[in-house]
mmCIF file with all atom_site columns, C-alpha atoms and ligand atoms in Angstrom:
data_model
loop_
_atom_site.group_PDB
_atom_site.id
_atom_site.type_symbol
_atom_site.label_atom_id
_atom_site.label_alt_id
_atom_site.label_comp_id
_atom_site.label_asym_id
_atom_site.label_entity_id
_atom_site.label_seq_id
_atom_site.pdbx_PDB_ins_code
_atom_site.Cartn_x
_atom_site.Cartn_y
_atom_site.Cartn_z
_atom_site.occupancy
_atom_site.B_iso_or_equiv
_atom_site.pdbx_formal_charge
_atom_site.auth_seq_id
_atom_site.auth_comp_id
_atom_site.auth_asym_id
_atom_site.auth_atom_id
_atom_site.pdbx_PDB_model_num
ATOM   1   C  CA  . MET A 1 1   ? 8.658  -13.580 84.629 1.00 0.00 ? 1   MET A CA  1
ATOM   2   C  CA  . ARG A 1 2   ? 9.098  -16.851 82.740 1.00 0.00 ? 2   ARG A CA  1
ATOM   3   C  CA  . THR A 1 3   ? 10.251 -14.838 79.692 1.00 0.00 ? 3   THR A CA  1
ATOM   4   C  CA  . LEU A 1 4   ? 12.874 -13.129 81.810 1.00 0.00 ? 4   LEU A CA  1
ATOM   5   C  CA  . VAL A 1 5   ? 14.258 -16.476 83.014 1.00 0.00 ? 5   VAL A CA  1
ATOM   6   C  CA  . ILE A 1 6   ? 14.477 -17.743 79.426 1.00 0.00 ? 6   ILE A CA  1
ATOM   7   C  CA  . ILE A 1 7   ? 16.275 -14.593 78.272 1.00 0.00 ? 7   ILE A CA  1
ATOM   8   C  CA  . ALA A 1 8   ? 18.683 -14.866 81.208 1.00 0.00 ? 8   ALA A CA  1
ATOM   9   C  CA  . SER A 1 9   ? 19.519 -18.471 80.405 1.00 0.00 ? 9   SER A CA  1
ATOM   10  C  CA  . LEU A 1 10  ? 20.038 -17.632 76.747 1.00 0.00 ? 10  LEU A CA  1
ATOM   11  C  CA  . LEU A 1 11  ? 22.453 -14.880 77.739 1.00 0.00 ? 11  LEU A CA  1
ATOM   12  C  CA  . PHE A 1 12  ? 24.439 -17.253 79.948 1.00 0.00 ? 12  PHE A CA  1
ATOM   13  C  CA  . THR A 1 13  ? 24.582 -19.848 77.137 1.00 0.00 ? 13  THR A CA  1
ATOM   14  C  CA  . GLY A 1 14  ? 25.892 -17.154 74.845 1.00 0.00 ? 14  GLY A CA  1
ATOM   15  C  CA  . LEU A 1 15  ? 28.575 -16.113 77.296 1.00 0.00 ? 15  LEU A CA  1
ATOM   16  C  CA  . GLY A 1 16  ? 29.606 -19.727 77.766 1.00 0.00 ? 16  GLY A CA  1
ATOM   17  C  CA  . THR A 1 17  ? 30.091 -20.109 74.038 1.00 0.00 ? 17  THR A CA  1
ATOM   18  C  CA  . ILE A 1 18  ? 32.261 -17.030 73.861 1.00 0.00 ? 18  ILE A CA  1
ATOM   19  C  CA  . ALA A 1 19  ? 34.457 -18.273 76.741 1.00 0.00 ? 19  ALA A CA  1
ATOM   20  C  CA  . ALA A 1 20  ? 34.897 -21.686 75.090 1.00 0.00 ? 20  ALA A CA  1
ATOM   21  C  CA  . GLN A 1 21  ? 36.206 -20.038 71.944 1.00 0.00 ? 21  GLN A CA  1
ATOM   22  C  CA  . ALA A 1 22  ? 39.271 -18.806 73.720 1.00 0.00 ? 22  ALA A CA  1
ATOM   23  C  CA  . HIS A 1 23  ? 41.559 -21.521 72.417 1.00 0.00 ? 23  HIS A CA  1
ATOM   24  C  CA  . ALA A 1 24  ? 45.286 -21.745 72.877 1.00 0.00 ? 24  ALA A CA  1
ATOM   25  C  CA  . PHE A 1 25  ? 46.809 -19.536 70.293 1.00 0.00 ? 25  PHE A CA  1
ATOM   26  C  CA  . LEU A 1 26  ? 50.481 -18.665 69.974 1.00 0.00 ? 26  LEU A CA  1
ATOM   27  C  CA  . ASP A 1 27  ? 51.116 -15.554 72.057 1.00 0.00 ? 27  ASP A CA  1
ATOM   28  C  CA  . HIS A 1 28  ? 54.741 -15.137 71.222 1.00 0.00 ? 28  HIS A CA  1
ATOM   29  C  CA  . ALA A 1 29  ? 57.865 -17.185 70.547 1.00 0.00 ? 29  ALA A CA  1
ATOM   30  C  CA  . SER A 1 30  ? 61.649 -17.155 70.979 1.00 0.00 ? 30  SER A CA  1
ATOM   31  C  CA  . PRO A 1 31  ? 63.131 -16.720 68.440 1.00 0.00 ? 31  PRO A CA  1
ATOM   32  C  CA  . LEU A 1 32  ? 60.447 -14.225 67.539 1.00 0.00 ? 32  LEU A CA  1
ATOM   33  C  CA  . VAL A 1 33  ? 58.019 -15.169 64.732 1.00 0.00 ? 33  VAL A CA  1
ATOM   34  C  CA  . GLY A 1 34  ? 59.523 -14.130 61.396 1.00 0.00 ? 34  GLY A CA  1
ATOM   35  C  CA  . SER A 1 35  ? 62.697 -12.775 62.962 1.00 0.00 ? 35  SER A CA  1
ATOM   36  C  CA  . THR A 1 36  ? 66.319 -13.069 61.921 1.00 0.00 ? 36  THR A CA  1
ATOM   37  C  CA  . VAL A 1 37  ? 68.643 -14.000 64.767 1.00 0.00 ? 37  VAL A CA  1
ATOM   38  C  CA  . PRO A 1 38  ? 72.374 -13.366 64.423 1.00 0.00 ? 38  PRO A CA  1
ATOM   39  C  CA  . THR A 1 39  ? 73.420 -16.576 66.220 1.00 0.00 ? 39  THR A CA  1
ATOM   40  C  CA  . ALA A 1 40  ? 71.874 -20.031 66.209 1.00 0.00 ? 40  ALA A CA  1
ATOM   41  C  CA  . PRO A 1 41  ? 69.488 -20.528 69.169 1.00 0.00 ? 41  PRO A CA  1
ATOM   42  C  CA  . HIS A 1 42  ? 69.841 -23.741 71.196 1.00 0.00 ? 42  HIS A CA  1
ATOM   43  C  CA  . GLU A 1 43  ? 66.248 -23.788 72.122 1.00 0.00 ? 43  GLU A CA  1
ATOM   44  C  CA  . LEU A 1 44  ? 62.805 -22.828 70.803 1.00 0.00 ? 44  LEU A CA  1
ATOM   45  C  CA  . THR A 1 45  ? 60.239 -21.533 73.262 1.00 0.00 ? 45  THR A CA  1
ATOM   46  C  CA  . LEU A 1 46  ? 56.529 -20.958 72.493 1.00 0.00 ? 46  LEU A CA  1
ATOM   47  C  CA  . TRP A 1 47  ? 54.126 -19.146 74.804 1.00 0.00 ? 47  TRP A CA  1
ATOM   48  C  CA  . PHE A 1 48  ? 50.404 -19.797 74.338 1.00 0.00 ? 48  PHE A CA  1
ATOM   49  C  CA  . THR A 1 49  ? 47.299 -17.977 75.434 1.00 0.00 ? 49  THR A CA  1
ATOM   50  C  CA  . GLN A 1 50  ? 46.132 -20.953 77.484 1.00 0.00 ? 50  GLN A CA  1
ATOM   51  C  CA  . ASN A 1 51  ? 47.692 -23.847 79.402 1.00 0.00 ? 51  ASN A CA  1
ATOM   52  C  CA  . LEU A 1 52  ? 48.410 -26.918 77.309 1.00 0.00 ? 52  LEU A CA  1
ATOM   53  C  CA  . GLU A 1 53  ? 47.752 -30.633 77.682 1.00 0.00 ? 53  GLU A CA  1
ATOM   54  C  CA  . ALA A 1 54  ? 51.361 -31.947 77.498 1.00 0.00 ? 54  ALA A CA  1
ATOM   55  C  CA  . ALA A 1 55  ? 50.433 -35.393 76.220 1.00 0.00 ? 55  ALA A CA  1
ATOM   56  C  CA  . PHE A 1 56  ? 48.738 -34.001 73.089 1.00 0.00 ? 56  PHE A CA  1
ATOM   57  C  CA  . SER A 1 57  ? 50.863 -31.013 72.209 1.00 0.00 ? 57  SER A CA  1
ATOM   58  C  CA  . THR A 1 58  ? 53.735 -31.175 69.758 1.00 0.00 ? 58  THR A CA  1
ATOM   59  C  CA  . VAL A 1 59  ? 56.136 -28.957 67.877 1.00 0.00 ? 59  VAL A CA  1
ATOM   60  C  CA  . GLU A 1 60  ? 58.460 -29.666 64.964 1.00 0.00 ? 60  GLU A CA  1
ATOM   61  C  CA  . VAL A 1 61  ? 61.213 -27.527 63.642 1.00 0.00 ? 61  VAL A CA  1
ATOM   62  C  CA  . SER A 1 62  ? 62.570 -28.235 60.135 1.00 0.00 ? 62  SER A CA  1
ATOM   63  C  CA  . ASP A 1 63  ? 65.182 -26.749 57.850 1.00 0.00 ? 63  ASP A CA  1
ATOM   64  C  CA  . SER A 1 64  ? 64.598 -25.618 54.258 1.00 0.00 ? 64  SER A CA  1
ATOM   65  C  CA  . ASN A 1 65  ? 65.052 -29.214 53.027 1.00 0.00 ? 65  ASN A CA  1
ATOM   66  C  CA  . GLY A 1 66  ? 62.387 -30.515 55.468 1.00 0.00 ? 66  GLY A CA  1
ATOM   67  C  CA  . GLY A 1 67  ? 64.910 -32.149 57.790 1.00 0.00 ? 67  GLY A CA  1
ATOM   68  C  CA  . ARG A 1 68  ? 64.016 -32.149 61.496 1.00 0.00 ? 68  ARG A CA  1
ATOM   69  C  CA  . VAL A 1 69  ? 66.281 -29.979 63.553 1.00 0.00 ? 69  VAL A CA  1
ATOM   70  C  CA  . ASP A 1 70  ? 64.506 -30.175 66.934 1.00 0.00 ? 70  ASP A CA  1
ATOM   71  C  CA  . GLN A 1 71  ? 65.637 -32.524 69.639 1.00 0.00 ? 71  GLN A CA  1
ATOM   72  C  CA  . GLY A 1 72  ? 62.308 -34.392 69.787 1.00 0.00 ? 72  GLY A CA  1
ATOM   73  C  CA  . LYS A 1 73  ? 59.840 -34.341 72.616 1.00 0.00 ? 73  LYS A CA  1
ATOM   74  C  CA  . PRO A 1 74  ? 59.105 -30.785 73.898 1.00 0.00 ? 74  PRO A CA  1
ATOM   75  C  CA  . SER A 1 75  ? 58.890 -29.983 77.547 1.00 0.00 ? 75  SER A CA  1
ATOM   76  C  CA  . ILE A 1 76  ? 55.622 -28.327 78.492 1.00 0.00 ? 76  ILE A CA  1
ATOM   77  C  CA  . ARG A 1 77  ? 54.846 -26.370 81.584 1.00 0.00 ? 77  ARG A CA  1
ATOM   78  C  CA  . GLY A 1 78  ? 51.579 -24.428 81.887 1.00 0.00 ? 78  GLY A CA  1
ATOM   79  C  CA  . ASN A 1 79  ? 51.260 -22.374 78.692 1.00 0.00 ? 79  ASN A CA  1
ATOM   80  C  CA  . THR A 1 80  ? 54.941 -22.711 77.746 1.00 0.00 ? 80  THR A CA  1
ATOM   81  C  CA  . MET A 1 81  ? 56.469 -25.269 75.325 1.00 0.00 ? 81  MET A CA  1
ATOM   82  C  CA  . ARG A 1 82  ? 60.236 -25.662 74.905 1.00 0.00 ? 82  ARG A CA  1
ATOM   83  C  CA  . VAL A 1 83  ? 62.208 -27.844 72.603 1.00 0.00 ? 83  VAL A CA  1
ATOM   84  C  CA  . GLY A 1 84  ? 65.971 -28.140 72.192 1.00 0.00 ? 84  GLY A CA  1
ATOM   85  C  CA  . LEU A 1 85  ? 67.506 -27.476 68.751 1.00 0.00 ? 85  LEU A CA  1
ATOM   86  C  CA  . LYS A 1 86  ? 70.376 -29.142 66.952 1.00 0.00 ? 86  LYS A CA  1
ATOM   87  C  CA  . ALA A 1 87  ? 73.308 -26.961 65.812 1.00 0.00 ? 87  ALA A CA  1
ATOM   88  C  CA  . LEU A 1 88  ? 71.639 -24.724 63.213 1.00 0.00 ? 88  LEU A CA  1
ATOM   89  C  CA  . SER A 1 89  ? 73.541 -23.376 60.257 1.00 0.00 ? 89  SER A CA  1
ATOM   90  C  CA  . PRO A 1 90  ? 72.551 -20.083 58.662 1.00 0.00 ? 90  PRO A CA  1
ATOM   91  C  CA  . GLY A 1 91  ? 69.192 -20.428 56.871 1.00 0.00 ? 91  GLY A CA  1
ATOM   92  C  CA  . THR A 1 92  ? 65.441 -20.433 57.239 1.00 0.00 ? 92  THR A CA  1
ATOM   93  C  CA  . TYR A 1 93  ? 63.640 -22.736 59.652 1.00 0.00 ? 93  TYR A CA  1
ATOM   94  C  CA  . ARG A 1 94  ? 59.963 -23.566 59.875 1.00 0.00 ? 94  ARG A CA  1
ATOM   95  C  CA  . VAL A 1 95  ? 58.175 -24.184 63.147 1.00 0.00 ? 95  VAL A CA  1
ATOM   96  C  CA  . ARG A 1 96  ? 54.962 -26.235 63.122 1.00 0.00 ? 96  ARG A CA  1
ATOM   97  C  CA  . TRP A 1 97  ? 52.991 -26.487 66.341 1.00 0.00 ? 97  TRP A CA  1
ATOM   98  C  CA  . HIS A 1 98  ? 49.878 -28.452 67.204 1.00 0.00 ? 98  HIS A CA  1
ATOM   99  C  CA  . VAL A 1 99  ? 48.471 -28.168 70.640 1.00 0.00 ? 99  VAL A CA  1
ATOM   100 C  CA  . LEU A 1 100 ? 45.554 -29.274 72.809 1.00 0.00 ? 100 LEU A CA  1
ATOM   101 C  CA  . SER A 1 101 ? 44.590 -26.695 75.335 1.00 0.00 ? 101 SER A CA  1
ATOM   102 C  CA  . VAL A 1 102 ? 43.049 -27.418 78.734 1.00 0.00 ? 102 VAL A CA  1
ATOM   103 C  CA  . ASP A 1 103 ? 39.611 -26.423 77.337 1.00 0.00 ? 103 ASP A CA  1
ATOM   104 C  CA  . THR A 1 104 ? 39.966 -29.552 75.030 1.00 0.00 ? 104 THR A CA  1
ATOM   105 C  CA  . HIS A 1 105 ? 40.328 -27.589 71.784 1.00 0.00 ? 105 HIS A CA  1
ATOM   106 C  CA  . THR A 1 106 ? 43.115 -28.251 69.350 1.00 0.00 ? 106 THR A CA  1
ATOM   107 C  CA  . THR A 1 107 ? 44.805 -25.498 67.433 1.00 0.00 ? 107 THR A CA  1
ATOM   108 C  CA  . GLN A 1 108 ? 47.818 -25.450 65.108 1.00 0.00 ? 108 GLN A CA  1
ATOM   109 C  CA  . GLY A 1 109 ? 49.950 -23.063 63.221 1.00 0.00 ? 109 GLY A CA  1
ATOM   110 C  CA  . SER A 1 110 ? 53.372 -22.472 61.718 1.00 0.00 ? 110 SER A CA  1
ATOM   111 C  CA  . PHE A 1 111 ? 55.917 -19.712 61.266 1.00 0.00 ? 111 PHE A CA  1
ATOM   112 C  CA  . THR A 1 112 ? 59.496 -19.266 60.175 1.00 0.00 ? 112 THR A CA  1
ATOM   113 C  CA  . PHE A 1 113 ? 62.595 -17.689 61.650 1.00 0.00 ? 113 PHE A CA  1
ATOM   114 C  CA  . HIS A 1 114 ? 65.957 -17.133 60.101 1.00 0.00 ? 114 HIS A CA  1
ATOM   115 C  CA  . VAL A 1 115 ? 69.464 -17.698 61.361 1.00 0.00 ? 115 VAL A CA  1
ATOM   116 C  CA  . GLY A 1 116 ? 71.709 -15.049 59.856 1.00 0.00 ? 116 GLY A CA  1
ATOM   117 C  CA  . GLY A 1 117 ? 75.042 -15.797 58.235 1.00 0.00 ? 117 GLY A CA  1
ATOM   118 C  CA  . SER A 1 118 ? 78.274 -13.849 58.684 1.00 0.00 ? 118 SER A CA  1
HETATM 119 CU CU1 . CU  B 2 .   ? 39.117 -23.386 73.045 1.00 0.00 ? 201 CU  B CU1 1
#
């Protein structure tokens, strides 16, 4: 009987570990990751797999020269992060995000999107 209890508690510990590994990863973005958009977007939106802690979650968008083209502080609501964009000329832009999810884990990543020319 005691053995059973120990096995059961090990199983629960194992499950807890698996659940805690579900960090906030990027689910999808607008503009889409790696996409080419015909017209310059006025806003970048990121959707994550978990809710975010707004105070510790940031995003930066930069042009091919490394200049910031985002409007600064993102607005965060639940699992969604939005930031306004300056007027973008045709070119490639890099998005770098760094977030703290409500399970207290930090994750980060980056991707590019392209604004097409005429
Ligand atoms: Cu996590």
